[in-house]
Coordinates of C-alpha atoms and ligand atoms in Angstrom, one line a residue:
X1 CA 93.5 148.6 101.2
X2 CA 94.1 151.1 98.7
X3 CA 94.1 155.0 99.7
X4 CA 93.4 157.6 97.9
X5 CA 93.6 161.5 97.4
X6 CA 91.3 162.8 100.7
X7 CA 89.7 165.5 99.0
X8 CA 88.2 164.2 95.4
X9 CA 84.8 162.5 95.8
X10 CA 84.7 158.8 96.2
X11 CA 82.5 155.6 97.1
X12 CA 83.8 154.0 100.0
X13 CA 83.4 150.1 98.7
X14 CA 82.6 147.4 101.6
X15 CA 84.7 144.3 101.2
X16 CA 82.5 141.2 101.9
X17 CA 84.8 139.3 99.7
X18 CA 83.6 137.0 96.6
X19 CA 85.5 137.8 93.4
X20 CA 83.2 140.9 92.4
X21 CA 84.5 143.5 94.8
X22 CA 87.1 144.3 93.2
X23 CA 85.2 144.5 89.7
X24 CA 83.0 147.3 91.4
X25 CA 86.0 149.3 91.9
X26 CA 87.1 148.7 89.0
X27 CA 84.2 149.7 86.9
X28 CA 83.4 153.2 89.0
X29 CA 87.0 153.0 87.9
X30 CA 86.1 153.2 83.9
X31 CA 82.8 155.6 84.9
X32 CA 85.8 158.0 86.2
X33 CA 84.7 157.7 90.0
X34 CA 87.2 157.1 92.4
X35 CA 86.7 154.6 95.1
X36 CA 88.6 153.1 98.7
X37 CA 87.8 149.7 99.6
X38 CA 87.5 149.1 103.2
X39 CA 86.9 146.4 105.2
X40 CA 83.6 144.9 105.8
X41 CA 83.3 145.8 109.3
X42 CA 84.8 149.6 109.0
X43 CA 82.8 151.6 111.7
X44 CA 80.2 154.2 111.1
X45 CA 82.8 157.2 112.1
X46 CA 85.4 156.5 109.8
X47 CA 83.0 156.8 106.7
X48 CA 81.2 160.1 108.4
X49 CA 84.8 161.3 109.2
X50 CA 86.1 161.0 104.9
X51 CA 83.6 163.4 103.9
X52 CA 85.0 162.7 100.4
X53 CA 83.0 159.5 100.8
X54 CA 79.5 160.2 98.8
X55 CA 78.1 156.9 99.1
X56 CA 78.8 153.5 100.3
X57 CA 78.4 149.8 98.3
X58 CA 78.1 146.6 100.2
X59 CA 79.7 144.4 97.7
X60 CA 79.1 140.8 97.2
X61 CA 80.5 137.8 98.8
X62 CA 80.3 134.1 99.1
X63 CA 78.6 133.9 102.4
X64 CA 75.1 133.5 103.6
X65 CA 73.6 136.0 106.1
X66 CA 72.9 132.9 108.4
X67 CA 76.2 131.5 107.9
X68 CA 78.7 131.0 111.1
X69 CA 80.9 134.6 111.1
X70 CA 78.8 135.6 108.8
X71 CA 80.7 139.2 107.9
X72 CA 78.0 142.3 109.2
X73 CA 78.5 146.0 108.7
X74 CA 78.4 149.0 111.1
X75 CA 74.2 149.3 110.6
X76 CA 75.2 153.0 111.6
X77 CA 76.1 153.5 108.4
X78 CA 72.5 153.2 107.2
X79 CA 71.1 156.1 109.1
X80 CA 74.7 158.9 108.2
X81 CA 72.6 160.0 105.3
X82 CA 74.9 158.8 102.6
X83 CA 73.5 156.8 99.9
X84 CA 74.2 152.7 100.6
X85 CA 73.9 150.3 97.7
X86 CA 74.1 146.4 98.8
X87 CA 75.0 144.5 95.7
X88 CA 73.9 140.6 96.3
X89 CA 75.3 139.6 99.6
X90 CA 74.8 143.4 100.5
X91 CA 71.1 143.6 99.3
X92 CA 70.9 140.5 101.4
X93 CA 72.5 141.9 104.2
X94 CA 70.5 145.1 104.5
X95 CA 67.1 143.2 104.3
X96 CA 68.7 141.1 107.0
X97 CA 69.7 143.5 109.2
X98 CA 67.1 145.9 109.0
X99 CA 63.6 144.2 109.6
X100 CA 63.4 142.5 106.2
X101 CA 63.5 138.8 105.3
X102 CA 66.2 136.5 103.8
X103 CA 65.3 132.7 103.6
X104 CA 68.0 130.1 101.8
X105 CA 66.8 128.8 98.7
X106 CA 66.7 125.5 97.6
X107 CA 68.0 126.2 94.0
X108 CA 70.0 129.1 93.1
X109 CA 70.3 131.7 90.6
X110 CA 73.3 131.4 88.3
X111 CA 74.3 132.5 85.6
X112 CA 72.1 135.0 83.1
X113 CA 68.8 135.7 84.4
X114 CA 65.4 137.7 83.4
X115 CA 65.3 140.7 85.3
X116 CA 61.8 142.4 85.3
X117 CA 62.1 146.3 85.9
X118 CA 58.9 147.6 87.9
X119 CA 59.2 151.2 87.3
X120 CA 61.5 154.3 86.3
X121 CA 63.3 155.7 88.9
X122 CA 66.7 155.4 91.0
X123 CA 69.0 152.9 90.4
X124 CA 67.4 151.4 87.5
X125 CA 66.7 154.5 85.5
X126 CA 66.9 154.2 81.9
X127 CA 67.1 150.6 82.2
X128 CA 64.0 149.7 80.0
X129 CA 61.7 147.1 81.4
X130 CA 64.0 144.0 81.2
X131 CA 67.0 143.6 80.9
X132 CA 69.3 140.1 81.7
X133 CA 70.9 140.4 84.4
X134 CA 74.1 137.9 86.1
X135 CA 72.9 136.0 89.1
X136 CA 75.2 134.0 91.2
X137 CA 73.3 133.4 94.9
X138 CA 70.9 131.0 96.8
X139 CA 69.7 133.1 99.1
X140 CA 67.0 135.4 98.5
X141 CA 64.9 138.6 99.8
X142 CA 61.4 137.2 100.4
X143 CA 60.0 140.7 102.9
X144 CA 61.3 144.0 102.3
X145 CA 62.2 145.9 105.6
X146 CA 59.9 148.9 106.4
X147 CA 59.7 152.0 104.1
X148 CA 61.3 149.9 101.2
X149 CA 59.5 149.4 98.1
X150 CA 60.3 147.1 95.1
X151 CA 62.0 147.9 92.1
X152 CA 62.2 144.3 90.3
X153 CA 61.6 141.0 90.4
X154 CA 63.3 137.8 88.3
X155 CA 61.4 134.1 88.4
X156 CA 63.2 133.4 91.1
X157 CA 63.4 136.4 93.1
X158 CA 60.5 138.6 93.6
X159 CA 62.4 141.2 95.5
X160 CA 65.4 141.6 92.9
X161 CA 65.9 145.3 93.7
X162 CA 64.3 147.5 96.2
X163 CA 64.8 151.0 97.6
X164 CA 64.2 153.3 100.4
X165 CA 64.0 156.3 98.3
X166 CA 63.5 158.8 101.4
X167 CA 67.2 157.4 102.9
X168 CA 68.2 156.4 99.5
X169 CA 69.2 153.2 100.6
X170 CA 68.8 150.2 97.8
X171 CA 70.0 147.1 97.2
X172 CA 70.5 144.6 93.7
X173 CA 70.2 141.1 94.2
X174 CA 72.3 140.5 91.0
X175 CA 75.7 141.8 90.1
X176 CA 75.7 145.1 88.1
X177 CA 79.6 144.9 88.2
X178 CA 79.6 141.5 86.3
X179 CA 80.2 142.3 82.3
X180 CA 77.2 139.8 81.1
X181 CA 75.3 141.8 83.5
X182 CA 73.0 144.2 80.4
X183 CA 72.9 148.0 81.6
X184 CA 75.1 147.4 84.6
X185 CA 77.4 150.2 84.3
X186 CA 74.1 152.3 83.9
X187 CA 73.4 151.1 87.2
X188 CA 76.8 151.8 88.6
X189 CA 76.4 155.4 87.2
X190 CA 73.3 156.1 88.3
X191 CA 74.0 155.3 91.7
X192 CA 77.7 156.9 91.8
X193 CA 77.0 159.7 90.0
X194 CA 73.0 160.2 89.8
X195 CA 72.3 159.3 93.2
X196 CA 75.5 160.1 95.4
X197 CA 76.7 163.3 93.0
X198 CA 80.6 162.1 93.1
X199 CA 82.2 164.2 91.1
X200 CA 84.1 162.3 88.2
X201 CA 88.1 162.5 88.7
X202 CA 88.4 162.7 85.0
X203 CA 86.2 165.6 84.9
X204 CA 88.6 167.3 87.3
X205 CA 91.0 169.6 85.7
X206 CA 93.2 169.3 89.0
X207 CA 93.5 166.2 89.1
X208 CA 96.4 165.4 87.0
X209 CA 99.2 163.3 88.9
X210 CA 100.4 161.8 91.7
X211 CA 98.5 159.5 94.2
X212 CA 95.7 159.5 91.9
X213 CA 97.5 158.2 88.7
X214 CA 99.4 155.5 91.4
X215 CA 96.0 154.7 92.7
X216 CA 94.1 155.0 89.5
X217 CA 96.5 153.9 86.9
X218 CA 94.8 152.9 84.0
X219 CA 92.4 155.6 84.2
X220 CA 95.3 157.9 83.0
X221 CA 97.2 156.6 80.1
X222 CA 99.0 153.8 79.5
X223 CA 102.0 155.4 78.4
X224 CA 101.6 157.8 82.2
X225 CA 101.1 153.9 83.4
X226 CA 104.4 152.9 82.1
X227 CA 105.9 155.8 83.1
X228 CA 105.0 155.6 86.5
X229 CA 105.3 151.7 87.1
X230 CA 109.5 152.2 85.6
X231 CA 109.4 156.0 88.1
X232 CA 107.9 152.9 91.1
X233 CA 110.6 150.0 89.7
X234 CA 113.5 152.3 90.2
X235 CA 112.7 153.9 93.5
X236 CA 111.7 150.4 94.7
X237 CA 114.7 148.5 93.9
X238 CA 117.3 151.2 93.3
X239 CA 121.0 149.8 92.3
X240 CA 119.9 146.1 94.0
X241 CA 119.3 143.2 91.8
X242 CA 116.3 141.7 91.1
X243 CA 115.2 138.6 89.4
X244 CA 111.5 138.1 87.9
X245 CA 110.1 134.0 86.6
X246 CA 109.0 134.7 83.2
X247 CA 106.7 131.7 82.0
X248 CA 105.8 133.5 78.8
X249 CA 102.9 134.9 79.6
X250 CA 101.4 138.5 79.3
X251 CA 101.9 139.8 82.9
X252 CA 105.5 138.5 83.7
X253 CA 106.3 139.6 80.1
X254 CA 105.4 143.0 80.8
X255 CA 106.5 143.2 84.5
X256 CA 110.3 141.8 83.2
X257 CA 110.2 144.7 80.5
X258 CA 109.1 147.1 82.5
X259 CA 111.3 146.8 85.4
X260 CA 114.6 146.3 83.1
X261 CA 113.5 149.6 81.3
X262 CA 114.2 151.1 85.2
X263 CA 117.1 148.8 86.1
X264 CA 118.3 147.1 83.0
X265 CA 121.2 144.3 83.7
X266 CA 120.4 143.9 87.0
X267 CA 117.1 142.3 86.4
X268 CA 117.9 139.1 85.7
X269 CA 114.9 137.0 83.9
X270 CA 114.4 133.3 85.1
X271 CA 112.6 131.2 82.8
X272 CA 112.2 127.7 84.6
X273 CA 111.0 125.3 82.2
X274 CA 108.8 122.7 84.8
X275 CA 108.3 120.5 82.5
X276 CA 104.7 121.2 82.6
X277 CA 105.1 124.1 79.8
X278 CA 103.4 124.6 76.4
X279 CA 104.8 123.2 73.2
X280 CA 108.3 124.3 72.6
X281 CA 107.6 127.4 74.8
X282 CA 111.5 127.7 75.7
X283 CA 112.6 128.0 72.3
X284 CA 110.0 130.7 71.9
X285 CA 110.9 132.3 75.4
X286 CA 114.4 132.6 73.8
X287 CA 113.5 134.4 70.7
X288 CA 111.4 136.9 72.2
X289 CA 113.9 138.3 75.4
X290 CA 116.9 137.5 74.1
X291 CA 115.9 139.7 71.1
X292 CA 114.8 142.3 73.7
X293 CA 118.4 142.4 75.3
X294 CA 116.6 141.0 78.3
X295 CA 119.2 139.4 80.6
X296 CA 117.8 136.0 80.5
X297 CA 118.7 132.7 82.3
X298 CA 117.1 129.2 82.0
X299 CA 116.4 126.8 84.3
X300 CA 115.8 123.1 82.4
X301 CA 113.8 121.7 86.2
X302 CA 111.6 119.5 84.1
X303 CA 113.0 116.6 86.0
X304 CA 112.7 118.2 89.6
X305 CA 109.4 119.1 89.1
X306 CA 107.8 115.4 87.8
X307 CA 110.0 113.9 90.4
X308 CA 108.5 116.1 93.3
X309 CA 104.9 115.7 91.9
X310 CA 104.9 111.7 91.7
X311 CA 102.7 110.0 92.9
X312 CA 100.8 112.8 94.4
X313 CA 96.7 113.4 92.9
X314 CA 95.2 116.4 95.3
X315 CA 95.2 119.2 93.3
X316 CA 95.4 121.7 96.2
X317 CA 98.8 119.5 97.1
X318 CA 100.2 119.8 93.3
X319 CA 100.1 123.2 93.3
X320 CA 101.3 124.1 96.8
X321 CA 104.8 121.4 95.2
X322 CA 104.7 123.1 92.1
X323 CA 104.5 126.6 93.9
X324 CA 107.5 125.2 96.8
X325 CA 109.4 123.9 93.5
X326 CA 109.2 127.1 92.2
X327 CA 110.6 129.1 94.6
X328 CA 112.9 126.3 95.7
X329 CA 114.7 127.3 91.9
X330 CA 114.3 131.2 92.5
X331 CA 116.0 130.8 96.0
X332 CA 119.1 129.1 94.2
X333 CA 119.2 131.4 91.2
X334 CA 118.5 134.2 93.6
X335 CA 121.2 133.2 95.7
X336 CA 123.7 132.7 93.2
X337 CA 122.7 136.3 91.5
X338 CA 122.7 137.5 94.7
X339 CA 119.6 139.2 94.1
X340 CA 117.2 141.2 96.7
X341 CA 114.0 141.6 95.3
X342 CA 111.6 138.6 93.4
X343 CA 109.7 140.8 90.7
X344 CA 106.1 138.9 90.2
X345 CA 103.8 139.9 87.2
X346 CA 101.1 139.1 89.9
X347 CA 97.8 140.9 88.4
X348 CA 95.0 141.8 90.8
X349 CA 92.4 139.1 89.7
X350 CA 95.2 136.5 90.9
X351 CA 95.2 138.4 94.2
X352 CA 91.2 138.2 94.5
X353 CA 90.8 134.9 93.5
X354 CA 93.8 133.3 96.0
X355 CA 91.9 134.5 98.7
X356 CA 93.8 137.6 99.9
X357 CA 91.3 140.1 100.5
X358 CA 90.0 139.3 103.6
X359 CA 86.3 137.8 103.3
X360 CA 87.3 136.5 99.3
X361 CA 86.5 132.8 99.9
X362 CA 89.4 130.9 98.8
X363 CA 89.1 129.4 95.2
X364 CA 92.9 127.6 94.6
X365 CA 95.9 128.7 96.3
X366 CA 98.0 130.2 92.9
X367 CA 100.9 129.0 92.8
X368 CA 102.7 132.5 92.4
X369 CA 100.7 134.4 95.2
X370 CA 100.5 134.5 99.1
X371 CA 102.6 131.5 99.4
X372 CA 105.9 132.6 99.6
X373 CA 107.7 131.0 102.0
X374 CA 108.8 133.3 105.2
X375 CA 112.3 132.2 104.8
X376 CA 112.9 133.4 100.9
X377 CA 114.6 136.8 101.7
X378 CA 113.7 138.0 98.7
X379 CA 111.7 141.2 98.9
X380 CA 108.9 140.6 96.4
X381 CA 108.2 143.3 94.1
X382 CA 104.7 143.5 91.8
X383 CA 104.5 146.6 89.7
X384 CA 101.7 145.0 88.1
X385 CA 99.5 144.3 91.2
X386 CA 96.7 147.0 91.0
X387 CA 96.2 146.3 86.9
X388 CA 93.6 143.8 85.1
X389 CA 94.3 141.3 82.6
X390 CA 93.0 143.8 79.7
X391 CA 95.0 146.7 81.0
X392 CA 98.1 144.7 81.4
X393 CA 97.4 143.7 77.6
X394 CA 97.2 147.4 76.9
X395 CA 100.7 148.1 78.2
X396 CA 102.2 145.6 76.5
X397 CA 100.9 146.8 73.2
X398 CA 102.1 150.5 74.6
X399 CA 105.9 149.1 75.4
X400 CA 105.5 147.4 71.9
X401 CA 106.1 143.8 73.0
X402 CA 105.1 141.5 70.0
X403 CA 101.4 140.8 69.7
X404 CA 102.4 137.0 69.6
X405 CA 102.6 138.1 74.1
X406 CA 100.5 140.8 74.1
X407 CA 97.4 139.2 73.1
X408 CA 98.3 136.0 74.2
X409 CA 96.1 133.5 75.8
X410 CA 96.5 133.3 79.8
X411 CA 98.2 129.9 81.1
X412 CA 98.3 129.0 84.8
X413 CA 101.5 129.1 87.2
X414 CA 101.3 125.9 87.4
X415 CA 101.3 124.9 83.6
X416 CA 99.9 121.5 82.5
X417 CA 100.4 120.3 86.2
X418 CA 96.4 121.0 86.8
X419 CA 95.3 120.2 83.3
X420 CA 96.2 116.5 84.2
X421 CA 93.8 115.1 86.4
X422 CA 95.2 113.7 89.0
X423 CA 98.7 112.0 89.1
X424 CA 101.3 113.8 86.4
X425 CA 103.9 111.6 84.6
X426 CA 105.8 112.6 82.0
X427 CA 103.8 110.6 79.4
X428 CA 101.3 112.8 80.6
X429 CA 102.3 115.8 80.3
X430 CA 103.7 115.2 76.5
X431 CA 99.6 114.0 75.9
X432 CA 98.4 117.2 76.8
X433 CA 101.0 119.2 75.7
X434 CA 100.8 118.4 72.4
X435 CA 96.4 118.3 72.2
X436 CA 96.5 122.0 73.9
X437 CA 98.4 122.1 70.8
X438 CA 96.3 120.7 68.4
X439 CA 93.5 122.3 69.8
X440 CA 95.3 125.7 69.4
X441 CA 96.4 125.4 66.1
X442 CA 92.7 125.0 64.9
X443 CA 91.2 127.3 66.3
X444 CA 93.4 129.6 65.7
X445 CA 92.2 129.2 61.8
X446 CA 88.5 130.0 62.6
X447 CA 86.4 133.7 63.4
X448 CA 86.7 132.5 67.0
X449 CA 89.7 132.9 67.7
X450 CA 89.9 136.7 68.5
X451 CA 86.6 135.8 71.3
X452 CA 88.1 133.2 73.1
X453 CA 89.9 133.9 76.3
X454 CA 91.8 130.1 77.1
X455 CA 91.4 126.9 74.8
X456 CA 93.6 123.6 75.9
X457 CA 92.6 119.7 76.3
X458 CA 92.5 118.4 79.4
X459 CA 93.4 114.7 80.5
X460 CA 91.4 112.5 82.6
X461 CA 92.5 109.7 84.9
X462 CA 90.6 107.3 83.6
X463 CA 90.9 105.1 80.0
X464 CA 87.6 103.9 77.7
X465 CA 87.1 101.3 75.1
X466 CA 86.9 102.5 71.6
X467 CA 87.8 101.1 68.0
X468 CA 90.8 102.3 65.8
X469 CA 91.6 100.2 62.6
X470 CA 90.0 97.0 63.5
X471 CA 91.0 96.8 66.7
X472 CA 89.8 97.8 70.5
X473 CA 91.3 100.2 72.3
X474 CA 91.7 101.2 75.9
X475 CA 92.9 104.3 75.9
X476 CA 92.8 108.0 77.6
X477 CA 89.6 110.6 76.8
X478 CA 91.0 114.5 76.3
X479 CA 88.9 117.1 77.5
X480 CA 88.1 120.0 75.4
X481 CA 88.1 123.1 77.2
X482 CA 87.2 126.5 75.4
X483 CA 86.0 129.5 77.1
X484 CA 85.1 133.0 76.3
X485 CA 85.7 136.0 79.3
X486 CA 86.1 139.3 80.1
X487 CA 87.5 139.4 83.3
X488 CA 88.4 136.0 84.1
X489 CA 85.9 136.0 87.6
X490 CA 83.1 134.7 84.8
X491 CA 83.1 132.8 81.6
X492 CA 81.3 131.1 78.8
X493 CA 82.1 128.4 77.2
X494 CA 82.8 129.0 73.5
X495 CA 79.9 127.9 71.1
X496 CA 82.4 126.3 68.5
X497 CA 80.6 124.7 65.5
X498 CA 80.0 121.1 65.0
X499 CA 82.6 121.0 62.2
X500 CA 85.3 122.7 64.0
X501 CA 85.2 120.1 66.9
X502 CA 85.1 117.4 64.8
X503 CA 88.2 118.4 63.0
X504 CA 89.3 118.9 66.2
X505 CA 88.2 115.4 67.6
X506 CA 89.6 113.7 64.5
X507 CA 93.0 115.1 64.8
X508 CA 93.4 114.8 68.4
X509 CA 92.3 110.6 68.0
X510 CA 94.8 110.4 64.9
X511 CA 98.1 112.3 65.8
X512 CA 97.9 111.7 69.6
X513 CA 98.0 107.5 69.6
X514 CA 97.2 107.5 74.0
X515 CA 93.9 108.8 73.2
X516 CA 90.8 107.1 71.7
X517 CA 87.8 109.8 72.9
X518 CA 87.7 113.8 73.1
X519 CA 84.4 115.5 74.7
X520 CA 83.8 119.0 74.9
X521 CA 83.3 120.9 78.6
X522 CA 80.3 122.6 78.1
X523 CA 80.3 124.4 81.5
X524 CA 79.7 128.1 82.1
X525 CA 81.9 130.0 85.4
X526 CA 80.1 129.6 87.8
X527 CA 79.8 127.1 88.4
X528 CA 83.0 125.3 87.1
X529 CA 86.1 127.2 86.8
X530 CA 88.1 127.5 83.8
X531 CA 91.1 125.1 84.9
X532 CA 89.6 121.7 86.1
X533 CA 91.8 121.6 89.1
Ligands
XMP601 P1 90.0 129.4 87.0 O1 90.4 128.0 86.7 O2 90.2 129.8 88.4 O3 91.1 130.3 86.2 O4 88.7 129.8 86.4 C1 91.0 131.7 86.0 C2 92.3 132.1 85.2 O5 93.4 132.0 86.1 C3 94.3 131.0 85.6 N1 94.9 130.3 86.7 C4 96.1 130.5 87.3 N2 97.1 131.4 87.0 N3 98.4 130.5 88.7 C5 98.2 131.3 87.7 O6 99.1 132.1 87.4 C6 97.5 129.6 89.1 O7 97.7 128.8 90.0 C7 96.3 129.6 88.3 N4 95.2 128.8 88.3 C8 94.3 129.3 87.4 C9 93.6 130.2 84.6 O8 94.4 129.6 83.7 C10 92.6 131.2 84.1 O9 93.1 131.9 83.0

């Protein structure tokens, strides 16, 4: 849970898990409104006893009201004469537990959806009369409970928003917090700021340091950011040593720097190369931090890490022997370095979406997160924890790492591992290695480029007929994947041209003699996820 300064105004944010509590947080976050996320069952008292709390959100979450441990809140907290938002699972929720009525619906909502506005006022003030909204539930509010009225409807929901103005009490059935979500930082706003009155942090002149800044960081400046994350990496480790896995990306990048600016030699940077990395990644791990001065070691496991994974298809298994693998290396190089502390450039989407908030449904178990062993006595150290992905980018420009990291494209802890479906040999892995290559090095030539969040070829277990030269084939289909994000928690997939994916298609078939067949994942998240396993 994070704390926070007692006496600046804040919304107390209601953890019912799902990926989009955290995004509430975060956007109050960019409106300048502080916020504390408790837990979902936090009694009445505790939010009348903070009277910096000025209003209350139910957030989201996976479940339905009918479900088995179904999470509740204290219903006290309706009648403290705060204001109470219920986002999704929260609208739900309040309807539910107030006199109203929730039925499970046969088909969802997901994705973008109509919303019709039915007139000015409250939460949706200044909204206009539609506006498209993102939907990601099945159940819906069919009766209101008394005193509420309605404040928009969508085809499938007739009761997309309602109030109780007298209480002000309301509730969304879709997700302001979600960035595809039109107007929905107008929402957040009005209800933060138009509703409860919270007074802005960065409107406060007082309000220039400590807790706040820890608490808030990106809010400040990413130079105050940096400063403080080094202030945190020296206190926290002192004169000990430390050792941090780099795999190239943005967020162990900028972890590693950061935390040898504080204790410089005595990080020591592993780069294990799993065998399961991009194309010629370790040469290019090498030219980067050794040109930094980084202390760097490297770990050539590619042998250690196929062997461990033969045989084995279930990708909840791969990555829990990928993750073991992993820290099987650290422990060794620990031990030998005789390091104390594991640095991790964990970011706080990976901690959402691993299931570590206490309601968050779990998604995949991330290799890098909540699955240390208990008896790696490392002390594990993430300066990077409360930070998103755009904020970590935004450091990384700040401490002037090269853009070829800064704006690089995400790739998962457990590397090609999970973009082969199913069992990973060698042979494999060199397949999709080198068409996330391909795939790469074209796009990279197009407009697109700059919009698209992750773009790598997937391999399926399977083999189809085709024709090359005059002969038949039997060989593996590659699975474009391309999407576009903000936040990682949704995505599009990228609306590439006909002509680029042919290129694409052509060169994949020619250079790459295993495959005869490329399609093209045309699936939105939700419902699929980015990585197919
Ligand atoms: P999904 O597939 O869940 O991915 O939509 C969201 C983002 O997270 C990355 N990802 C991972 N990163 N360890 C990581 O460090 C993991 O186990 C892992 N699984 C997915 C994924 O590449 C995408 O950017």
């Amino acid at each position: 849970m994070r704390t926070q300064n007692n006496n600046m105004d804040k919304i107390a944010i209601l953890d019912f898990g799902g990926q989009y509590c955290h995004l509430i947080s975060r956007r109050l976050k960019d409106l300048g409104v502080l916020s504390e996320i408790f837990p979902s069952d936090v009694p009445a008292r505790k939010i009348s006893g903070d009277k910096s709390v000025k209003g209350v959100i139910l957030s989201g979450g996976a479940r339905s009201v009918y479900g088995k441990n179904a999470p509740k809140f204290d219903k006290a907290i309706l009648e403290l004469g705060i204001p109470v938002l219920g986002i999704c699972y929260g609208h739900q929720l309040i309807a539910h537990l107030t006199g109203g009525k929730v039925v499970s619906g046969s088909s969802g909502e997901y994705g973008l959806t109509k919303l019709d506005i039915g007139g000015p006022g409250g939460i949706l003030e200044k909204l206009g009369k539609t506006k498209k909204v993102w939907m990601n539930h099945r159940d819906t509010v069919v009766a209101m409970p008394k005193n509420f009225s309605a404040l928009a409807k969508t085809k499938h929901s007739r009761i997309a928003a309602f109030a109780d103005a007298r209480k002000k009490i309301f509730g969304v059935q879709f997700h302001p917090e979600a960035s595809h979500t039109e107007g929905g930082n107008k929402v957040l706003r009005n209800f933060a700021i138009g509703i409860c009155n919270a007074e802005r942090f960065s409107a406060n002149p007082k309000i220039k340091h400590s807790h706040i800044l820890q608490n808030m960081r990106m809010s400040a400046s990413p130079k105050l950011v940096v400063r403080n994350i080094i202030r945190e990496a020296k206190e926290t480790i002192g004169n000990r040593r430390a050792i941090v896995g780099i795999s190239g990306g943005v967020d162990s990048s900028v972890a590693t720097m950061l935390v040898s600016k504080a204790i410089g030699k005595n990080l020591i940077a592993v780069y294990v190369d799993t065998g399961l990395m991009r194309y010629k990644e370790t040469e290019f791990i090498k030219r980067i931090f050794k040109k930094a001065s980084i202390n760097l070691k490297i770990v050539m496991a590619g042998k250690q890490f196929l062997g461990a994974l033969k045989g084995i298809g279930s990708p909840e298994r791969k990555r829990k022997i990928i993750g073991k693998t992993f820290t099987d290396v650290f422990s060794s190089v620990a031990k030998k370095e005789k390091a104390a502390f594991l640095v991790q450039g964990t970011i706080y989407s990976d901690r959402i979406e691993s299931g570590i908030t206490k309601h968050s449904s779990k998604i995949k178990s991330h290799h890098n997160v909540g699955g240390l062993p208990k008896n790696l006595k490392l002390k594990v150290y993430e300066p990077l924890r409360d930070l998103y992905k755009d904020e970590v980018r935004k450091i990384a420009k700040e401490i002037k790492l090269p853009d070829e990291i800064a704006t690089r494209q995400v790739f998962p802890g457990p590397g090609l591992g999970i973009r082969i479906i199913g069992k990973v040999t060698p042979e494999k892995a060199e397949i999709v290695r080198q068409a996330s290559r391909i795939v790469e090095e074209e796009l990279k030539k197009t407009k697109l480029w700059k919009n698209i969040w992750m773009c790598f070829a997937v391999l399926l277990p399977i083999k189809s007929v085709g024709i090359q030269g005059d002969e038949r084939s039997y060989k593996y289909p590659v699975v474009l994947r391309v999407v576009e994000s903000k936040d990682a928690m949704t995505a599009n997939f990228s609306k590439i041209p006909y002509e680029v994916l042919e290129k694409i298609s052509i060169r994949l078939t020619n250079e790459i003699k295993e495959v005869n067949r490329v399609v093209y994942d045309i699936t939105n998240k939700p419902p699929g996820t980015m990585e197919w396993e």
